[in-house]
Coordinates of N, CA, C and O and ligand atoms in Angstrom, one line a residue:
M25 N -46.3 -26.6 30.5 CA -45.2 -25.7 31.6 C -44.2 -27.1 31.0 O -43.0 -26.1 31.3
K26 N -44.2 -28.5 31.0 CA -43.0 -28.4 30.6 C -42.5 -28.1 29.3 O -41.3 -27.6 28.6
L27 N -43.0 -27.9 28.6 CA -42.2 -27.5 27.6 C -42.0 -25.4 27.9 O -41.0 -25.9 26.9
K28 N -42.6 -25.4 28.8 CA -42.6 -24.0 28.4 C -41.0 -24.1 28.7 O -39.7 -23.0 28.3
L29 N -40.0 -25.1 29.6 CA -39.2 -25.4 30.2 C -38.3 -25.6 29.5 O -37.0 -25.0 29.3
L30 N -38.1 -26.5 28.5 CA -38.0 -27.0 27.4 C -37.3 -25.9 26.2 O -36.4 -25.6 26.0
L31 N -38.4 -25.0 26.4 CA -38.4 -23.9 25.2 C -37.1 -22.9 25.6 O -36.6 -22.6 24.9
S32 N -37.3 -22.5 26.7 CA -36.2 -21.6 27.7 C -34.8 -22.6 28.3 O -34.3 -21.8 27.7
A33 N -34.9 -23.8 27.8 CA -33.7 -24.2 28.0 C -32.8 -24.2 26.5 O -32.1 -23.8 26.1
V34 N -33.8 -24.3 25.4 CA -33.4 -24.7 24.2 C -32.5 -23.0 23.5 O -31.6 -22.5 23.3
A35 N -33.5 -22.0 24.6 CA -33.1 -20.6 23.7 C -32.2 -20.2 24.7 O -30.8 -19.5 23.9
C36 N -31.4 -21.0 26.4 CA -30.6 -20.5 26.7 C -29.0 -21.3 26.5 O -28.0 -20.6 25.8
V37 N -28.9 -22.6 25.2 CA -27.9 -22.8 25.0 C -28.1 -22.2 23.8 O -26.7 -22.0 23.1
G38 N -29.0 -21.6 22.8 CA -28.8 -21.0 21.8 C -28.3 -19.6 21.9 O -27.3 -19.5 21.4
I39 N -28.8 -18.7 22.8 CA -27.3 -18.2 23.4 C -26.1 -18.1 23.5 O -25.4 -17.1 23.2
A40 N -25.9 -19.1 24.3 CA -25.2 -19.1 24.8 C -23.6 -19.6 23.7 O -22.4 -19.7 23.8
S41 N -24.4 -21.2 22.6 CA -23.7 -20.6 21.9 C -22.7 -19.8 21.2 O -22.2 -19.8 20.2
F42 N -24.1 -18.6 20.6 CA -23.6 -17.0 19.8 C -22.2 -17.0 20.1 O -21.9 -16.4 19.7
A43 N -22.7 -16.6 22.3 CA -21.4 -16.2 22.3 C -19.9 -16.7 21.7 O -19.6 -16.4 22.2
I44 N -20.4 -17.6 22.0 CA -19.2 -18.4 22.4 C -18.7 -18.2 20.6 O -17.6 -18.0 20.3
A45 N -19.3 -18.5 19.5 CA -19.2 -18.2 18.2 C -18.7 -16.7 18.3 O -17.5 -16.5 17.1
D46 N -19.2 -15.6 19.0 CA -18.9 -14.0 18.8 C -17.3 -14.2 19.0 O -16.5 -13.8 18.8
D47 N -16.8 -15.1 20.5 CA -15.3 -14.9 20.5 C -14.4 -15.6 20.0 O -13.5 -14.9 19.9
D48 N -14.9 -17.2 19.2 CA -14.1 -17.0 18.1 C -13.7 -16.4 16.8 O -12.4 -16.0 16.7
K49 N -15.0 -15.4 16.7 CA -14.8 -14.8 15.5 C -13.6 -13.6 15.7 O -12.7 -13.0 14.8
N50 N -14.3 -12.7 17.5 CA -13.2 -12.3 17.6 C -12.4 -12.2 17.9 O -11.2 -11.4 17.3
Y51 N -11.5 -13.5 18.2 CA -10.6 -13.9 18.3 C -10.0 -14.4 16.9 O -8.7 -13.6 16.3
E52 N -10.7 -14.4 15.9 CA -10.0 -15.0 14.7 C -9.4 -13.6 13.8 O -8.8 -13.4 12.9
I53 N -10.2 -12.0 14.1 CA -9.6 -11.2 13.6 C -8.4 -10.7 14.3 O -7.9 -10.1 13.4
I54 N -8.4 -10.5 15.3 CA -7.4 -9.7 16.0 C -5.7 -10.6 15.5 O -5.6 -10.4 15.3
A55 N -5.9 -12.1 15.8 CA -4.8 -12.6 15.3 C -4.7 -12.7 13.9 O -3.5 -12.9 13.9
K56 N -5.5 -12.7 13.1 CA -5.2 -12.4 11.8 C -4.5 -11.2 11.0 O -3.2 -11.6 10.6
V57 N -4.6 -10.1 12.2 CA -4.1 -8.8 11.7 C -2.6 -8.9 12.4 O -2.0 -9.2 12.3
M58 N -2.3 -9.6 13.5 CA -1.4 -10.0 14.3 C -0.7 -10.5 13.3 O 0.5 -9.9 13.1
K59 N 0.1 -11.1 12.9 CA 0.2 -12.9 12.2 C 0.2 -11.5 11.0 O 1.1 -12.4 10.2
E60 N -0.4 -11.2 9.4 CA -0.6 -11.2 8.7 C -0.2 -8.9 8.7 O 0.6 -9.0 7.2
G61 N -0.2 -9.1 9.7 CA 0.0 -7.2 8.7 C 1.6 -6.8 10.2 O 1.6 -6.3 9.8
L62 N 1.3 -7.3 11.3 CA 2.2 -6.8 12.8 C 3.0 -7.5 12.7 O 4.5 -6.9 13.2
K63 N 3.7 -9.0 13.2 CA 4.0 -9.6 13.1 C 5.5 -9.8 12.2 O 5.2 -9.9 11.2
G64 N 6.8 -9.1 12.8 CA 7.9 -10.1 12.2 C 8.4 -8.7 11.8 O 7.8 -7.7 11.7
K65 N 9.8 -8.4 11.3 CA 11.0 -7.6 10.7 C 10.6 -7.1 9.1 O 10.9 -6.2 8.8
T66 N 10.2 -8.2 8.6 CA 9.4 -7.8 7.3 C 7.6 -8.2 7.0 O 7.4 -8.0 5.7
S67 N 7.3 -8.0 8.3 CA 5.8 -7.5 8.6 C 4.9 -5.8 7.2 O 5.8 -5.0 7.1
P68 N 3.9 -6.2 7.0 CA 3.5 -5.0 6.1 C 4.3 -3.7 7.5 O 4.4 -2.3 7.1
L69 N 3.6 -4.2 8.8 CA 3.9 -2.6 9.5 C 5.2 -2.6 9.8 O 5.5 -1.2 9.7
A70 N 6.1 -3.7 9.8 CA 8.1 -3.0 9.6 C 7.7 -2.3 8.3 O 8.9 -1.3 8.2
K71 N 7.7 -3.0 7.6 CA 8.0 -1.9 6.2 C 7.2 -0.7 5.6 O 8.2 0.7 4.4
T72 N 6.1 -0.9 6.3 CA 5.5 0.8 6.3 C 5.9 1.9 7.0 O 6.9 2.8 7.2
I73 N 6.9 2.0 8.3 CA 7.3 2.4 9.3 C 8.9 2.5 8.3 O 9.4 3.7 8.5
N74 N 9.6 1.3 8.4 CA 10.6 1.8 7.5 C 10.8 2.2 6.1 O 12.1 2.5 5.7
G75 N 9.6 2.0 5.7 CA 10.1 3.4 4.4 C 9.7 2.1 2.7 O 10.1 2.9 2.0
E76 N 10.0 1.3 3.4 CA 10.3 -0.9 2.3 C 8.7 -0.3 1.5 O 8.7 -1.1 0.8
A77 N 7.8 -0.3 2.4 CA 6.1 -1.2 1.3 C 6.0 -0.1 0.9 O 6.1 1.3 0.5
S78 N 5.9 -0.7 -0.9 CA 4.4 0.2 -1.5 C 3.2 0.5 -1.2 O 2.7 0.1 -0.2
D79 N 2.8 1.3 -2.0 CA 1.2 1.9 -1.8 C 0.4 0.9 -1.3 O -0.2 0.7 -0.2
E80 N 0.5 0.3 -2.5 CA -0.2 -1.0 -2.7 C -0.4 -1.6 -0.6 O -2.0 -2.0 -0.5
E81 N 0.9 -2.0 -0.5 CA 0.9 -2.9 0.7 C 0.2 -2.0 1.9 O 0.2 -2.4 2.7
I82 N 0.4 -0.6 1.5 CA -0.1 -0.1 3.0 C -1.4 0.4 3.1 O -2.5 0.2 3.8
K83 N -2.1 0.3 1.7 CA -3.4 0.2 1.6 C -4.2 -1.1 2.0 O -5.0 -0.7 3.1
D84 N -3.3 -2.3 1.4 CA -3.6 -3.8 2.7 C -4.1 -3.4 3.8 O -4.2 -4.4 4.3
L85 N -2.9 -3.0 4.3 CA -2.5 -2.9 5.7 C -3.5 -2.1 6.6 O -4.1 -3.0 7.4
F86 N -3.7 -0.5 5.8 CA -4.6 -0.3 6.8 C -5.9 -1.2 6.7 O -6.5 -1.0 7.9
E87 N -6.6 -1.4 6.0 CA -7.9 -2.4 5.8 C -7.9 -3.3 6.4 O -8.9 -3.6 6.9
L88 N -7.0 -4.3 6.5 CA -6.5 -4.9 7.2 C -6.7 -4.7 9.0 O -7.5 -5.4 9.5
V89 N -6.0 -3.7 8.8 CA -5.9 -3.3 10.7 C -7.7 -2.7 10.7 O -7.6 -2.3 11.9
K90 N -8.6 -2.7 9.8 CA -9.5 -1.6 9.6 C -10.7 -2.4 10.3 O -11.0 -2.2 11.4
T91 N -10.2 -4.0 10.0 CA -11.4 -4.8 10.8 C -11.5 -5.3 12.1 O -11.9 -5.5 12.7
M92 N -10.3 -4.4 13.2 CA -9.3 -4.5 14.4 C -11.2 -3.9 15.1 O -11.5 -3.8 16.3
E93 N -11.4 -2.7 14.0 CA -12.8 -2.1 14.4 C -13.7 -2.7 14.8 O -14.1 -3.3 14.4
D94 N -14.2 -1.8 15.9 CA -15.3 -2.8 16.6 C -15.2 -4.3 17.4 O -16.2 -4.6 17.8
T95 N -13.6 -4.6 17.5 CA -13.7 -6.1 18.2 C -13.9 -5.6 19.7 O -13.7 -4.5 20.2
K96 N -13.8 -6.5 20.5 CA -14.3 -6.4 21.7 C -12.5 -6.8 22.7 O -11.4 -7.5 21.9
A97 N -12.0 -6.2 23.8 CA -10.6 -6.2 24.1 C -10.9 -7.5 24.6 O -11.8 -7.6 25.8
P98 N -10.4 -8.3 24.7 CA -10.1 -9.5 25.2 C -9.5 -9.5 26.7 O -10.0 -10.4 27.6
K99 N -8.6 -8.2 26.9 CA -9.0 -8.0 28.5 C -8.7 -6.5 28.6 O -8.4 -6.0 27.2
G100 N -9.3 -6.6 29.7 CA -8.7 -4.7 30.1 C -10.8 -3.2 29.8 O -10.7 -4.5 29.0
E101 N -10.1 -2.5 30.0 CA -11.2 -1.5 29.5 C -11.1 -1.8 28.0 O -10.6 -1.7 27.1
Q102 N -12.7 -1.5 27.8 CA -12.7 -1.2 26.2 C -12.5 -0.1 26.0 O -11.9 0.0 25.1
D103 N -13.2 0.3 26.3 CA -12.7 2.5 26.6 C -11.1 2.6 25.9 O -11.0 2.9 24.7
A104 N -10.4 1.9 26.9 CA -9.1 2.1 26.3 C -8.6 1.4 25.3 O -7.5 1.9 24.1
Y105 N -9.3 -0.1 24.9 CA -8.8 -0.5 24.0 C -9.6 -0.3 22.8 O -8.3 0.4 21.3
D106 N -10.5 0.4 22.8 CA -11.3 1.5 21.5 C -10.1 2.4 21.1 O -10.0 2.2 20.0
E107 N -9.4 3.4 21.9 CA -8.4 4.7 22.2 C -7.6 4.0 21.1 O -7.1 4.7 19.7
K108 N -7.0 2.6 21.6 CA -5.7 2.6 21.2 C -6.3 1.4 19.6 O -5.0 2.3 18.6
V109 N -6.7 1.0 19.6 CA -7.1 0.3 17.7 C -8.0 1.6 17.0 O -6.6 1.5 16.2
N110 N -8.6 2.2 17.5 CA -8.9 3.9 16.7 C -7.6 4.5 16.2 O -7.8 5.1 15.0
Q111 N -6.3 5.1 17.4 CA -5.5 5.6 16.9 C -4.7 4.8 15.7 O -4.4 5.7 14.9
L112 N -4.7 3.6 16.2 CA -3.9 3.2 14.7 C -4.2 3.1 13.7 O -3.4 2.8 12.5
I113 N -5.8 2.8 13.5 CA -6.3 2.9 12.2 C -6.5 4.2 11.4 O -5.6 4.5 10.3
A114 N -6.1 5.3 12.8 CA -6.5 6.5 12.2 C -5.4 7.0 11.4 O -4.7 8.1 10.4
D115 N -3.9 6.3 12.1 CA -2.4 6.5 11.7 C -1.7 5.9 10.5 O -1.5 6.8 9.7
L116 N -2.5 4.6 10.7 CA -2.5 3.9 9.0 C -3.0 5.2 7.5 O -2.3 4.7 6.8
E117 N -4.1 4.8 8.1 CA -5.1 5.7 7.5 C -4.5 7.1 6.4 O -4.6 7.5 5.3
K118 N -3.8 7.9 7.5 CA -2.5 8.9 7.2 C -2.1 8.7 6.5 O -1.8 9.5 4.6
I119 N -1.3 7.7 6.6 CA -0.2 7.3 6.1 C 0.0 6.6 4.0 O 0.0 7.1 3.7
A120 N -1.8 6.3 4.3 CA -1.7 5.4 3.4 C -2.6 6.7 2.4 O -2.6 6.6 1.0
G121 N -3.1 7.3 2.5 CA -3.5 8.5 2.1 C -2.8 9.2 1.6 O -3.1 10.5 0.8
G122 N -1.2 9.2 1.9 CA 0.3 9.8 1.3 C 0.7 10.2 1.4 O 2.2 11.4 1.6
D123 N 0.4 10.6 3.5 CA 1.0 11.3 4.4 C 2.8 10.0 4.7 O 2.5 9.8 5.7
K124 N 3.8 10.3 4.2 CA 4.2 9.2 4.8 C 6.2 10.3 5.3 O 6.6 9.8 5.8
G125 N 5.6 11.3 6.1 CA 6.1 11.9 6.3 C 6.4 11.6 8.2 O 6.1 10.6 7.9
D126 N 8.0 12.3 8.1 CA 8.4 11.5 9.4 C 7.7 11.9 10.7 O 7.5 10.9 11.4
E127 N 6.6 13.2 10.8 CA 5.6 13.0 12.3 C 4.3 11.9 11.7 O 4.2 11.3 13.0
A128 N 4.0 11.3 10.4 CA 2.7 10.5 10.3 C 3.7 9.4 10.8 O 2.7 8.2 11.3
I129 N 5.1 8.5 10.4 CA 5.7 8.2 10.7 C 5.5 7.2 12.4 O 6.0 6.3 12.2
A130 N 5.8 8.2 13.1 CA 6.6 8.8 14.7 C 5.1 8.4 15.6 O 5.5 7.4 16.0
A131 N 4.2 8.7 14.5 CA 2.7 8.2 15.4 C 2.4 6.8 14.9 O 1.7 6.3 15.6
L132 N 2.8 6.7 14.1 CA 2.5 5.0 13.8 C 3.2 4.3 14.6 O 2.9 3.2 14.9
K133 N 4.4 4.6 14.9 CA 5.3 3.8 15.7 C 4.9 3.6 17.6 O 4.8 2.8 17.8
K134 N 4.4 4.9 17.5 CA 3.9 5.1 18.7 C 2.5 3.6 19.2 O 2.9 3.2 19.9
S135 N 1.3 4.6 18.1 CA 0.5 3.7 18.1 C 0.2 2.1 17.9 O -0.6 1.6 18.1
S136 N 1.4 1.6 17.2 CA 1.3 0.2 16.7 C 2.3 -0.5 17.8 O 2.5 -1.7 17.6
N137 N 3.0 0.3 19.0 CA 3.9 0.0 20.0 C 3.3 -1.1 20.3 O 1.7 -1.7 21.0
C138 N 3.5 -2.7 21.1 CA 2.7 -3.7 20.6 C 2.7 -4.6 22.0 O 1.9 -4.3 22.6
K139 N 3.9 -4.1 22.8 CA 3.8 -3.5 24.0 C 2.9 -3.7 25.0 O 2.3 -3.5 25.8
A140 N 2.7 -1.6 24.4 CA 1.6 -1.1 25.2 C 0.3 -1.4 25.4 O -0.6 -1.5 25.8
C141 N 0.0 -2.2 23.5 CA -1.9 -2.5 24.2 C -1.7 -4.2 24.2 O -2.8 -4.1 25.3
H142 N -0.2 -5.1 24.1 CA -0.7 -6.1 25.0 C -0.1 -6.5 25.9 O -1.2 -7.0 27.2
S143 N -0.2 -5.3 27.1 CA 0.4 -5.4 28.5 C -1.0 -5.2 29.1 O -1.6 -5.7 29.6
D144 N -2.0 -4.1 28.3 CA -3.4 -4.4 28.9 C -3.9 -4.9 28.4 O -5.5 -5.3 28.9
H145 N -4.3 -5.2 27.1 CA -5.4 -5.9 26.9 C -5.3 -7.6 26.1 O -5.6 -8.0 25.1
K146 N -3.9 -7.8 25.9 CA -3.8 -9.4 25.1 C -4.0 -10.4 26.9 O -3.1 -10.3 27.7
P147 N -4.6 -11.2 26.9 CA -4.5 -12.1 28.1 C -3.8 -12.9 27.9 O -2.8 -13.0 27.1
D148 N -2.7 -13.7 29.0 CA -1.5 -14.3 29.5 C -1.7 -16.0 28.4 O -2.6 -16.0 28.3
Ligands
HEC215 C1 -4.3 -1.8 19.9 C2 -3.5 -3.4 20.1 C3 -2.5 -4.3 20.2 C4 -1.3 -3.6 18.7 C5 -1.0 -1.5 18.9 C6 -0.6 -4.7 19.2 N1 -1.3 -6.3 19.0 FE1 -1.0 -7.9 19.2 N2 -2.4 -8.9 20.0 C7 -3.3 -7.4 20.4 C8 -4.4 -8.4 21.0 C9 -5.5 -8.2 22.0 C10 -4.0 -9.9 20.8 C11 -4.6 -10.6 22.0 C12 -5.9 -11.7 21.1 C13 -6.8 -12.6 21.9 O1 -5.7 -13.0 22.2 O2 -7.6 -12.5 21.8 C14 -2.8 -9.7 20.3 C15 -1.9 -10.9 20.0 C16 -0.9 -10.4 19.5 C17 -0.2 -12.0 18.7 C18 -0.9 -13.5 19.3 C19 -1.8 -13.7 18.5 C20 -2.0 -15.5 17.9 O3 -2.1 -16.0 17.4 O4 -2.8 -15.7 18.9 C21 0.2 -11.2 18.2 C22 2.1 -12.6 17.5 C23 0.9 -10.1 18.0 N3 -0.1 -10.1 19.1 C24 1.8 -9.4 17.4 C25 1.5 -8.3 17.4 C26 3.0 -7.5 17.6 C27 4.2 -7.8 17.0 C28 2.9 -5.9 17.9 C29 3.7 -4.6 17.4 C30 4.3 -4.7 16.2 C31 1.6 -5.9 18.0 N4 0.6 -7.4 18.2 C32 0.3 -4.6 18.5 C33 -3.5 -6.4 20.5 C34 -2.6 -5.8 20.1

């Protein structure tokens, strides 16, 4: 009986630390994309939008943003978050694939809108 209790206690601690590790990892992935890909006037995203990024930089940005696929919404509805993330990935994929036309860039501008995503999904 005592052993059973002990075992379930161990199992609980195990599960709890898994959950924490997952949250940390989730945050790490999102923060890396934000800081290395999206933030600032000279970020790969900004350069992609204003036409200064090389094909290599665009491809790297696409690969980086793709790591956000399947991340958990830190706040707000998961479905709405998935939709925004997937749209951003799709728009970048198109440009990385060579379509740098006005329409493709306008779509990226919209899907990378910082405030639209942050106001719903970024914790205060
Ligand atoms: C599709 C959603 C989405 C878009 C678009 C987006 N962000 Fe974020 N961003 C997030 C989420 C979610 C967080 C919060 C992560 C957390 O705290 O768990 C975040 C956090 C951040 C952070 C803080 C990272 C840290 O170190 O804690 C910065 C900086 C940032 N975003 C910059 C930007 C900029 C600049 C843009 C626009 C060019 C942008 N983001 C567009 C989802 C997005």
